[in-house]
XYZ file of C-alpha atoms in Angstrom:
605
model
C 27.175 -32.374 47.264
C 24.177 -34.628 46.714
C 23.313 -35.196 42.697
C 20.619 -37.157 41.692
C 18.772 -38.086 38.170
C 15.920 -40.025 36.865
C 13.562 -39.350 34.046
C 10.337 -40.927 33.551
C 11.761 -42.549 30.148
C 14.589 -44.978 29.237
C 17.509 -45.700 30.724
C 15.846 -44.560 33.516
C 12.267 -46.481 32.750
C 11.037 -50.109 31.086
C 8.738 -52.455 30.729
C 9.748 -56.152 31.306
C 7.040 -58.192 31.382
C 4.438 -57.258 33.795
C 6.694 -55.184 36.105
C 7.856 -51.689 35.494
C 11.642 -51.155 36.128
C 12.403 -48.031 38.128
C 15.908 -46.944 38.299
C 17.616 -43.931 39.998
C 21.148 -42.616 39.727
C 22.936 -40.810 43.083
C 25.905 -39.374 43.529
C 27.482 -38.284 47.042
C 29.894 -37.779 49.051
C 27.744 -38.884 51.442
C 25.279 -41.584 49.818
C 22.024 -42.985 51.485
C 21.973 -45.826 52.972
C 18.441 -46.808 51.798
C 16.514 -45.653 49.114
C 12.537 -46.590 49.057
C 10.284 -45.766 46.103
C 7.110 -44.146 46.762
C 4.206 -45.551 44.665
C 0.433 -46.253 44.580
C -1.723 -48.858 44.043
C -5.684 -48.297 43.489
C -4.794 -44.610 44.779
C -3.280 -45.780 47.910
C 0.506 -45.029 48.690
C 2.862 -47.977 48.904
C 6.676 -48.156 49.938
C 9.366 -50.565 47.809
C 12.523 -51.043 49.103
C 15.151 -50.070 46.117
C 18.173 -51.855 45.698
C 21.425 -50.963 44.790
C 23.110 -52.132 41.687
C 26.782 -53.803 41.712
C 27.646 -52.091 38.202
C 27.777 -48.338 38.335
C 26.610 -46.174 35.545
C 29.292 -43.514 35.920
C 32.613 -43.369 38.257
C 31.292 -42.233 41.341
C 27.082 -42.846 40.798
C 25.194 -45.535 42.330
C 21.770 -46.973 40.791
C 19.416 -48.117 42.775
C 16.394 -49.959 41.289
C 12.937 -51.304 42.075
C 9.865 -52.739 40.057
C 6.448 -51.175 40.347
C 3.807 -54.130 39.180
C 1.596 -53.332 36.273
C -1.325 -56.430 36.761
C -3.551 -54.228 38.585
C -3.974 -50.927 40.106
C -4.797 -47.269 37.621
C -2.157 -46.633 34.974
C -1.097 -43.781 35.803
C 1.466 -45.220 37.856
C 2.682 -42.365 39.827
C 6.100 -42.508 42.459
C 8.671 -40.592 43.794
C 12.198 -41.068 45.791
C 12.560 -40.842 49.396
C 16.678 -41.306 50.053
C 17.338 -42.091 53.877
C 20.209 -41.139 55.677
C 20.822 -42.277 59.972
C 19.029 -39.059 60.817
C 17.338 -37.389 58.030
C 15.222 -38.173 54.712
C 15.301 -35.946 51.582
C 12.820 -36.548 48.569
C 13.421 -36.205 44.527
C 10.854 -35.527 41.905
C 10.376 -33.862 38.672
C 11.241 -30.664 40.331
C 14.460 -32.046 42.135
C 14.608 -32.438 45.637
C 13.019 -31.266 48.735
C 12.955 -32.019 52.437
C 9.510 -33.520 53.222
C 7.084 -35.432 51.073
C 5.483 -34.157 47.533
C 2.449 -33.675 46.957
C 0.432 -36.444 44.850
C 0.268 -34.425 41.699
C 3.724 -33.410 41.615
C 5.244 -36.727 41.407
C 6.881 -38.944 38.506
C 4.029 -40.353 36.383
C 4.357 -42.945 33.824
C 0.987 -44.203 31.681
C 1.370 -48.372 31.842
C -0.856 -48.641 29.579
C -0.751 -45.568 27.775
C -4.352 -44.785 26.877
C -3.645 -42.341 24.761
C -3.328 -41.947 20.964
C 0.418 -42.514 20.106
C 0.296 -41.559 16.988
C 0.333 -37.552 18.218
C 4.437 -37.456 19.730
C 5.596 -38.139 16.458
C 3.864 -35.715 14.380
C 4.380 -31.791 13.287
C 1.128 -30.449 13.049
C 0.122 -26.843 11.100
C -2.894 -24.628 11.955
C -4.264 -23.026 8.951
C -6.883 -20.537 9.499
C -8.921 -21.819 5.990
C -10.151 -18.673 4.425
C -6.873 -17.027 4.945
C -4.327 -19.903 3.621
C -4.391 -20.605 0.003
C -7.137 -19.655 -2.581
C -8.076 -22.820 -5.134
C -7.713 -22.368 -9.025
C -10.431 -24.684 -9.145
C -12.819 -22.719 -7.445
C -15.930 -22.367 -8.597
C -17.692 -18.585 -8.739
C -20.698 -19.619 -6.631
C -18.124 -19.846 -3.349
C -17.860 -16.156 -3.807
C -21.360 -15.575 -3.514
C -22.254 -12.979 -1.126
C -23.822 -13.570 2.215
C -25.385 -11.528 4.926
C -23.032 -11.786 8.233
C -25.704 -10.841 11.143
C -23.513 -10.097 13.875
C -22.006 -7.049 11.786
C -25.324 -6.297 10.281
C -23.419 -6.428 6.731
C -23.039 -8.657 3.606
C -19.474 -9.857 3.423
C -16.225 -8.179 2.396
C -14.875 -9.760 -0.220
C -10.986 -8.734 -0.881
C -8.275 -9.508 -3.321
C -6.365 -11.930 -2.082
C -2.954 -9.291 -2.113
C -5.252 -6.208 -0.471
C -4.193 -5.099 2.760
C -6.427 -6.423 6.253
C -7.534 -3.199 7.769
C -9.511 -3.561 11.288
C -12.918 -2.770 9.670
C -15.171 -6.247 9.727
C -12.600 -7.960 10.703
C -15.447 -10.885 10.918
C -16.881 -10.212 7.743
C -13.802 -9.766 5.258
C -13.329 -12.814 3.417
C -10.327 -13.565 1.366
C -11.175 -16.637 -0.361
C -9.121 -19.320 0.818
C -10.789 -22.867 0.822
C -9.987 -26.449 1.281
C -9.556 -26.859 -2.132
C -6.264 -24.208 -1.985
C -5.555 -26.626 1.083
C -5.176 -29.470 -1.241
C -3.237 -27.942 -3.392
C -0.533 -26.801 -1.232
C -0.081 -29.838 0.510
C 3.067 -30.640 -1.556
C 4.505 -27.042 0.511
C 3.440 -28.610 3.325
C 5.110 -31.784 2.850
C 8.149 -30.142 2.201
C 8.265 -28.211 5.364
C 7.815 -31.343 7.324
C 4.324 -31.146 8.228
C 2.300 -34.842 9.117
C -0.872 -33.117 10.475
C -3.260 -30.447 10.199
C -5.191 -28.526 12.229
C -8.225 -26.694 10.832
C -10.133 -24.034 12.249
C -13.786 -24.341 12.158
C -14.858 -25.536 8.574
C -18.834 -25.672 9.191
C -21.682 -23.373 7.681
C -21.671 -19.623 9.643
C -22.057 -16.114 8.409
C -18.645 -15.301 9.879
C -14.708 -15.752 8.535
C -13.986 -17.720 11.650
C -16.914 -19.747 11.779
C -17.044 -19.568 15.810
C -20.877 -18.943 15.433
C -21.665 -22.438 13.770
C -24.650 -22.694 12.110
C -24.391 -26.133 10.583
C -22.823 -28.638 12.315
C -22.882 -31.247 9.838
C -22.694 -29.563 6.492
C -19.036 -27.379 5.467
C -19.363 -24.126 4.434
C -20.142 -23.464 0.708
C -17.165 -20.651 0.835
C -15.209 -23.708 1.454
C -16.112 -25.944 -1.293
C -19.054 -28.106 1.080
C -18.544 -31.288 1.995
C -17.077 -32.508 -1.218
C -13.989 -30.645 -0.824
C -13.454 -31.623 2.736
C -13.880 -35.371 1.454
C -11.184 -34.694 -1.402
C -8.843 -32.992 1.265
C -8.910 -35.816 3.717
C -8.160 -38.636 1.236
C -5.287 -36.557 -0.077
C -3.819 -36.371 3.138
C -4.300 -39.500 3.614
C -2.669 -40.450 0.636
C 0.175 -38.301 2.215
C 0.049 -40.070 5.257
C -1.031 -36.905 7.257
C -3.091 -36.280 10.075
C -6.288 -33.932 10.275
C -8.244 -32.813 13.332
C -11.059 -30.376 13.096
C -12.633 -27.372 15.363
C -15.670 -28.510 17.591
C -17.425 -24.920 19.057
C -19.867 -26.747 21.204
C -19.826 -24.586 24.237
C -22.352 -22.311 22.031
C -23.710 -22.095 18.659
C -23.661 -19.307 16.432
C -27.455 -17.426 16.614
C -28.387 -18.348 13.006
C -28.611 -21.925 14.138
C -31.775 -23.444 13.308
C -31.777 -24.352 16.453
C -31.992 -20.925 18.155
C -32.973 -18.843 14.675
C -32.681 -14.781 16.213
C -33.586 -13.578 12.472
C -36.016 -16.038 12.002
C -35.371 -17.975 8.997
C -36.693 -21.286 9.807
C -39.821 -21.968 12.613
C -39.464 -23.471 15.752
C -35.795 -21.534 16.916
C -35.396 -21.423 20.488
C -34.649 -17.347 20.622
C -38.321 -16.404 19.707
C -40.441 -19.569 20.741
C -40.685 -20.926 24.388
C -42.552 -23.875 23.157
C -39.687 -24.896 20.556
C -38.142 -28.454 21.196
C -35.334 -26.822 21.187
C -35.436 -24.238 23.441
C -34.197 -26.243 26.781
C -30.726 -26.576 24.277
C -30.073 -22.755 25.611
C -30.253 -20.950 28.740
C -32.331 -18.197 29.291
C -32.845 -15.598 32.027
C -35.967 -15.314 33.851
C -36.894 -12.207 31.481
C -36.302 -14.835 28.584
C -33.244 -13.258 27.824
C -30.871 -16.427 25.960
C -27.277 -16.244 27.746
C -24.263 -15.741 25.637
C -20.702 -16.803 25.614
C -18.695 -13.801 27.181
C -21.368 -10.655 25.963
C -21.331 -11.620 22.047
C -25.118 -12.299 21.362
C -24.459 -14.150 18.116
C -22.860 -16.678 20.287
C -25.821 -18.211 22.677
C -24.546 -20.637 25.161
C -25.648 -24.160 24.747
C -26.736 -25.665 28.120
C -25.986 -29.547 28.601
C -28.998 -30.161 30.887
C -30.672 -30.921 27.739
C -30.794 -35.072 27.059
C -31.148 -34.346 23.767
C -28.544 -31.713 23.098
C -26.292 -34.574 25.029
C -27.065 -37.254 22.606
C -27.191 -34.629 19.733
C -23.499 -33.555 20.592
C -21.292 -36.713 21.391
C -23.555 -39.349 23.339
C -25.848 -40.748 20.891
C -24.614 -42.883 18.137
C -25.219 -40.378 15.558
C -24.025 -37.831 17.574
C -21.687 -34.581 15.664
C -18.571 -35.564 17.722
C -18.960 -39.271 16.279
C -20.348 -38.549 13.119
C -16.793 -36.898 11.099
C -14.798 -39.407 12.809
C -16.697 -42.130 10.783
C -16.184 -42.726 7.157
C -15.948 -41.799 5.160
C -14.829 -38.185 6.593
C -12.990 -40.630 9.138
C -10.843 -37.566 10.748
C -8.151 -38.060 13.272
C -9.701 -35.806 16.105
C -11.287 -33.127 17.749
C -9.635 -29.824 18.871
C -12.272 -28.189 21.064
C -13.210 -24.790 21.814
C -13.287 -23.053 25.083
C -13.883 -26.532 26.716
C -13.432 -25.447 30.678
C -16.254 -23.334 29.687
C -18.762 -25.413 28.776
C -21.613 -27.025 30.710
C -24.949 -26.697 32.084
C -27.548 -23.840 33.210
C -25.472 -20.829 31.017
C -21.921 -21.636 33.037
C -19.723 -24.987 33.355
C -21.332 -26.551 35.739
C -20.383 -30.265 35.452
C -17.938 -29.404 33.015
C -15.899 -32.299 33.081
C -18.805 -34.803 33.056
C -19.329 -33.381 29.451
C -15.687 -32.922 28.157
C -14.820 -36.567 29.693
C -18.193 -37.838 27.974
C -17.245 -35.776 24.366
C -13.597 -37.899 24.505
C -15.159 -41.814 25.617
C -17.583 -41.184 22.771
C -14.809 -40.359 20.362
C -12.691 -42.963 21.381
C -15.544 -45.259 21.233
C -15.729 -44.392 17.524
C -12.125 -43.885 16.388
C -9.902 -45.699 19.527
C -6.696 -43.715 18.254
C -8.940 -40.064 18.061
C -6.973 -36.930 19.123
C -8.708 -34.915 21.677
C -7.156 -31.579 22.287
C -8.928 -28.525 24.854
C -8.193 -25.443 24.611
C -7.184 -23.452 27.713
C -5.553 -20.426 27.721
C -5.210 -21.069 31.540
C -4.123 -23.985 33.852
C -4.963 -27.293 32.036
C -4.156 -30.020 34.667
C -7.777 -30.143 36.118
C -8.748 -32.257 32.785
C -5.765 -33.605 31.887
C -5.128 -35.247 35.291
C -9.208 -36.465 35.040
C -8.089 -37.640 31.539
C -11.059 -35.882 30.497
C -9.191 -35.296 27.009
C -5.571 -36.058 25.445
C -3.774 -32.823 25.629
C -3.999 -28.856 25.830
C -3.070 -26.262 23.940
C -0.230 -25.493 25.921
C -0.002 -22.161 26.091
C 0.061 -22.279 29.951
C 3.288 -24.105 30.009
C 4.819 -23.415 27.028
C 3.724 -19.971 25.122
C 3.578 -17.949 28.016
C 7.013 -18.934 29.898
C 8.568 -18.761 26.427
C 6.844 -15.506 25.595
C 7.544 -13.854 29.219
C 11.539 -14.908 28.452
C 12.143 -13.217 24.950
C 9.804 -11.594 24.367
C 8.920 -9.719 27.750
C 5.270 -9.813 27.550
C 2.040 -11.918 28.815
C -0.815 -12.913 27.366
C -2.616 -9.561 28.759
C 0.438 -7.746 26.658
C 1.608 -6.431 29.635
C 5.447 -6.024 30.454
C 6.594 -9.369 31.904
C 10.837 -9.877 32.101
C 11.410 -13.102 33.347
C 15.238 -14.474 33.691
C 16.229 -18.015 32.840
C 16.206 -18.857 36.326
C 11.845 -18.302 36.260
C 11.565 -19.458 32.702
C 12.527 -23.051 33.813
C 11.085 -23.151 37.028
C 7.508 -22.218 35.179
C 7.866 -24.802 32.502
C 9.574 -27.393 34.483
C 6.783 -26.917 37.393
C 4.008 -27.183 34.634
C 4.551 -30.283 33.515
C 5.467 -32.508 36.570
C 2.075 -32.420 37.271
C 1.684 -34.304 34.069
C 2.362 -38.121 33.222
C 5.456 -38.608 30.614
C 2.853 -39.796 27.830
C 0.801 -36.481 28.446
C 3.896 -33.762 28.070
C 4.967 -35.243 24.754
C 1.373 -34.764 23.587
C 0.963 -31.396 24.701
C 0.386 -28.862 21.503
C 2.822 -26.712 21.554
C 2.783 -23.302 19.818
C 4.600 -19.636 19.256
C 1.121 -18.313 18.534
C -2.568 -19.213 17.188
C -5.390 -17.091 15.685
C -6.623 -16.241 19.322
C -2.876 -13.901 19.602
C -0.753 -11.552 18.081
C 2.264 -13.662 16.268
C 4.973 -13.875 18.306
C 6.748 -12.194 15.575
C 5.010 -8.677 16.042
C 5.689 -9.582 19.958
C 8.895 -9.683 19.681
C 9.310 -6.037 18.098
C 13.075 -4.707 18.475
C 13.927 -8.147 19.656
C 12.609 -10.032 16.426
C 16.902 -11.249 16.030
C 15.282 -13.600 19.049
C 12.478 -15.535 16.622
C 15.059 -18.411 15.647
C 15.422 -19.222 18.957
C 11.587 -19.357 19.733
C 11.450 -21.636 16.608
C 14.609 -24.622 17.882
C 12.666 -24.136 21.247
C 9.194 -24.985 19.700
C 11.129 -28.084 17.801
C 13.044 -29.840 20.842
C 10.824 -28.715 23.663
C 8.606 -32.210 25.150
C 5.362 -31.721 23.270
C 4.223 -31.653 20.044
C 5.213 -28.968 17.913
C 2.592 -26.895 15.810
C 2.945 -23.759 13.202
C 0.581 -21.135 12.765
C 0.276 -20.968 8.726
C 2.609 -18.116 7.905
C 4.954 -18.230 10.671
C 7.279 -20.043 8.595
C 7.910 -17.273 6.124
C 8.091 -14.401 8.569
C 3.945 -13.401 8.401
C 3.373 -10.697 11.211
C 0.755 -9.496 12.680
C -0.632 -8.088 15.989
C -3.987 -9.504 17.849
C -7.707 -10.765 15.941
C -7.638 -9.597 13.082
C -4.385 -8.603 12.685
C -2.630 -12.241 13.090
C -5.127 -13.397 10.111
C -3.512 -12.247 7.445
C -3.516 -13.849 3.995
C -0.748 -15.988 3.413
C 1.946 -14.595 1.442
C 2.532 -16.886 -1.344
C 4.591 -14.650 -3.539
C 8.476 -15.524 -2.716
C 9.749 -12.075 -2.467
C 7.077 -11.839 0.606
C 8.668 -14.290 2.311
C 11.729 -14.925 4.719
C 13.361 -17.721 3.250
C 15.980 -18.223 5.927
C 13.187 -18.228 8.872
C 11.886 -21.054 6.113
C 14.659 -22.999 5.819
C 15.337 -22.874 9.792
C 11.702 -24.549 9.787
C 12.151 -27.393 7.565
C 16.216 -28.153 9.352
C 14.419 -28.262 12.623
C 11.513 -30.777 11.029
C 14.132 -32.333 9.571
C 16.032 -32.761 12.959
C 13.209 -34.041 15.447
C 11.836 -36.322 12.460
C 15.448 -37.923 12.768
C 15.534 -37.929 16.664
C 13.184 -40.603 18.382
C 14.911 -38.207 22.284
C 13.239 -34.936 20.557
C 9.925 -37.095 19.864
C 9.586 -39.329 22.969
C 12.481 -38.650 25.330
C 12.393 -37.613 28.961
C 13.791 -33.670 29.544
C 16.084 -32.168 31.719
C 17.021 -28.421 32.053
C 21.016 -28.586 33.145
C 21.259 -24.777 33.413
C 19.049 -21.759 33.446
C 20.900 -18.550 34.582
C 19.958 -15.104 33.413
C 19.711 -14.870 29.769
C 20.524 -18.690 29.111
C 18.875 -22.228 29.187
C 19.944 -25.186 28.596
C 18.314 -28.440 28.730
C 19.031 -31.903 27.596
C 16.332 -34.549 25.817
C 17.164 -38.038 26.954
C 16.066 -41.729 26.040
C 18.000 -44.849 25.956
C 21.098 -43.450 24.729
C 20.463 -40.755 22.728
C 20.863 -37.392 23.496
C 19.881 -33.777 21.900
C 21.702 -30.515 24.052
C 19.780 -27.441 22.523
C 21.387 -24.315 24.493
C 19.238 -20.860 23.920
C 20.885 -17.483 25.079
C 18.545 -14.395 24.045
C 21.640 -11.573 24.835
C 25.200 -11.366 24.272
C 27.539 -13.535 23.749
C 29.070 -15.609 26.906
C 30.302 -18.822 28.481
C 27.917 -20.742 30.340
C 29.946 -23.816 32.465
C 27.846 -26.959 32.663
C 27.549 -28.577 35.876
C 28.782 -32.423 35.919
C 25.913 -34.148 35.011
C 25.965 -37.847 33.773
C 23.038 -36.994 31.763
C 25.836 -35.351 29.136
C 28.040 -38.729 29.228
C 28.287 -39.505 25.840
C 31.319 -40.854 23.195
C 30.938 -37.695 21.196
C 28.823 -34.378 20.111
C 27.663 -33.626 16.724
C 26.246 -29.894 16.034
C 23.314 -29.839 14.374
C 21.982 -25.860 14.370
C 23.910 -22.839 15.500
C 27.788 -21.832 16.027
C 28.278 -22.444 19.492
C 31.145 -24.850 20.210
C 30.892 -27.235 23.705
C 34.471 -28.411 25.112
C 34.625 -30.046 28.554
C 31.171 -28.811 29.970
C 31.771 -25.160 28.791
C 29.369 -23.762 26.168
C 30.459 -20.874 24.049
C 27.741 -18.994 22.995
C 26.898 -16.607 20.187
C 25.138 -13.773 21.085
C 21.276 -13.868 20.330
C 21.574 -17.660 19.345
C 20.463 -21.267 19.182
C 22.135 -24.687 19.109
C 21.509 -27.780 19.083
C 23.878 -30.990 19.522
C 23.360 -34.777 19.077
C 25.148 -37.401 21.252
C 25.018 -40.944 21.503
């Protein structure tokens, strides 16, 4: 039986001076006699003779070791393991081993220098949906000033904040939440264990989302403006919390002045062929503007345009630059529907744009968070390092949704075992460097989804174990306002609700299950940073181990009854003892005892 381990992290990884120290653990009956490390330099593959170390880490294991150089060549330093036998060869990478050589993009990566922010790995961010989250006592009656919302061909719906959401202008019912309310909840927040937010669009537009910007340098009035955006950033800043905002520019919303459909200003784009702004949009040969996915309030901006360019992110004034200066000074950019954006009413040169929206942001603010969101396959941009990190829905939600919850994304029946559950995550993010995974945004749910409470249905006993998953899995963790306390809700605008402030509204076990598992990765630098191994994934159980230096976090999830899953030998689990953290489940000589329907978690050092 051949074993083999590595992660792209300590003990496995380190710096020392200007070399990077590679090191590989084998055990066999049978052991190589060479072992050569396949790495690049300057995108051209390079072989290094590994040698094998005198001092063993475990009876039986022998480490082998080489040194990659870091004064040239990319950063991503990417390598795998060929192990040589007299007649044969096998190779080991993220996704174990295999019998002839990976492919490029499927191989160990490590960032030397990380070019990232690092700030993001450490953090637990929330994603508050503003008009829906808390309503300011301060706020004054001229936010509640009706408005006309175009794309429903109605003023807005204003409701009490404890009325029920019913599927009737679902875009134009307004609850009152504002930033102000923000503010004023932030001790909650700090409670929970939050250290960033993530806000959903906050500029001027007719609608409750504010996907059809109209403004994109003023806040919304129903908001509080731009004072109370000002007031919320220095308080979290006084907090010593993050904020990233919502950039829509793959369209604008048709009330722009820029386009102008009802025509409020002169000069729009929709009605005038001569208007400086009308090469900002696409439009057919009938001069039809083309929209973002058949909504006609939502006219596609086309990047062709020089000036839209510089208007956008290139020129020094630019939107994308513009909050992350002070004294708004914001910590990044979440941006919408980036594959989609582009030129001629499509993507075309798509990542020209989104690579050009993050080296302008960066230019700005050097540690700026820049995070896409793609409901399919990220790697495209993240291996182009067009931005930071995904919403990971891709390899996190879905996999995670498919396994307890039996469902896709479609809401189609999907029952996935343990076995397919790893396989999908684990393939997912070994196309990824370390430093990317652990700033993927991780997340049960968002606005743009049911809540993966409603998902759940008969099996909602299962939404612990979603929530220790979301905590310990590599990536950064994020809650959707509400999810704490048990909000439900099925798709847009159903998964909107007002937050339930009121305490008999809320589950206050789900609650305190959220601020333990804060509590936990806040106190674990292998839940933040380390490398991840799953150890065992058979039917209805996974287990997987977080590793760096020589810490250690075992979080074992089985979503059916209760059983005994035996561990195979691993010296990934060699440690002087185990400490429970979360759950009943009891580990004694590589055999886990499980609860049925349960989650644990153990520390080892």
């Amino acid at each position: 039986m051949l074993k083999v381990w590595h992660l792209p992290a300590a003990p496995f990884v380190r710096q020392q001076d200007d070399n990077l120290i590679i090191t590989l653990w084998v055990k066999s009956e049978a052991p190589p006699a060479r072992v050569t490390l396949r790495a690049e330099r300057d995108n051209e593959e390079i072989s290094l003779a590994m040698r094998r170390l005198r001092a063993a880490p475990a009876p039986g294991v022998r480490a082998w070791r080489a040194e990659i150089a870091l004064d040239g060549g990319q950063p991503r330093r990417r390598y795998a393991f060929k192990l040589l036998w007299q007649d044969r060869q096998r190779w080991f990478t993220p996704q174990g081993l295999c019998d002839f050589p990976p492919a490029r993009l499927e191989q160990f990566a490590v960032d030397a220098p990380d070019g990232g922010p690092a700030w993001v790995a450490d953090q637990i961010f929330y994603q508050i949906f503003p008009d829906r989250f808390a309503r300011s006592a301060r706020r004054a009656p001229e936010q509640d000033s009706i408005y006309h919302h175009h794309a429903a061909g109605r003023d807005i719906v204003r409701k009490g904040w404890d009325e029920p959401l019913t599927a009737e202008a679902g875009g134009s019912t307004f609850y009152g939440g504002d930033l102000d309310g923000i503010c004023e909840k932030l001790p909650y927040l700090k409670k929970l264990g939050v250290t960033a937010l993530y806000l959903n669009p906050v500029f001027v537009a007719p609608s409750v989302h504010k996907y059809d910007t109209e403004d994109y340098r003023r806040v919304d009035p129903q908001f509080g403006g731009d004072a109370a955006l000002l007031r919320l950033r220095q308080a979290t800043r006084q907090l010593d919390m993050r904020l990233i905002l919502d950039g829509v520019f793959n369209h604008s919303g048709d009330s722009h002045a820029w386009f102008d459909r009802h025509r409020r200003g002169e000069g729009g784009a929709c009605h005038n062929p001569d208007s400086r702004w009308r090469t900002w949009y696409s439009f057919s040969p009938e001069g039809q503007a083309l929209d973002w996915l058949g909504y006609a309030s939502l006219p596609k901006l086309d990047f062709r345009a020089c000036a839209l360019v510089d208007e956008i992110y290139r020129g020094e004034q630019s939107i994308v630059r513009h909050w992350l200066k002070a004294p708004w000074s914001m910590d990044g950019w979440r941006l919408d529907v980036v594959h989609m954006l582009g030129e001629e009413g499509g993507a075309k040169n798509n990542l020209q744009h989104v690579g050009g929206m993050t080296r302008a942001a960066k230019e700005t603010q050097p540690e700026a968070y820049i995070l896409g969101e793609h409901f399919g396959d990220a790697r495209q941009w993240l291996q182009a390092d067009a931005e930071d990190a995904a919403m990971n829905y891709r390899g996190f939600t879905f996999p995670l949704w498919g396994f307890l919850a039996n469902t896709d994304i479609s809401y189609d029946p999907q029952r996935i075992d343990a076995q397919t559950c790893a396989a999908w995550m684990d393939n997912y993010r070994a196309g990824l460097s370390h430093q990317q995974q652990l700033r993927m945004f991780n997340q049960l749910d968002s606005h743009d989804t049911a809540r993966f409470k409603t998902l759940l249905g008969k099996d909602v006993a299962r939404l612990p174990l979603a929530v220790v998953w979301l905590f310990c899995w590599p990536g950064v963790p994020c809650i959707y306002y509400g999810d704490e306390v048990g909000l439900d809700g099925a798709n847009d605008p159903f998964c909107r609700k007002p937050f339930p402030w009121r305490e008999e509204l809320q589950d206050r076990a789900l609650l305190a299950l959220y601020r333990q598992m804060a509590a936990l990765r806040k106190r674990s630098q292998a839940l933040r940073r380390g490398g991840c191994q799953v150890i065992y994934a058979e039917d209805n159980v996974v287990v997987f181990v977080r590793v760096l230096g020589q810490q250690r976090a075992l979080v074992a999830i089985n979503r059916s009854e209760a059983c005994e899953a035996v561990l195979e030998d691993t010296v990934l689990l060699n440690v002087a003892r185990w400490t429970r953290k979360v759950g009943s489940a009891t580990l004694q000589d590589n055999v886990l005892t499980l609860p049925g329907v349960s989650a644990s978690v153990w520390f080892g050092r």
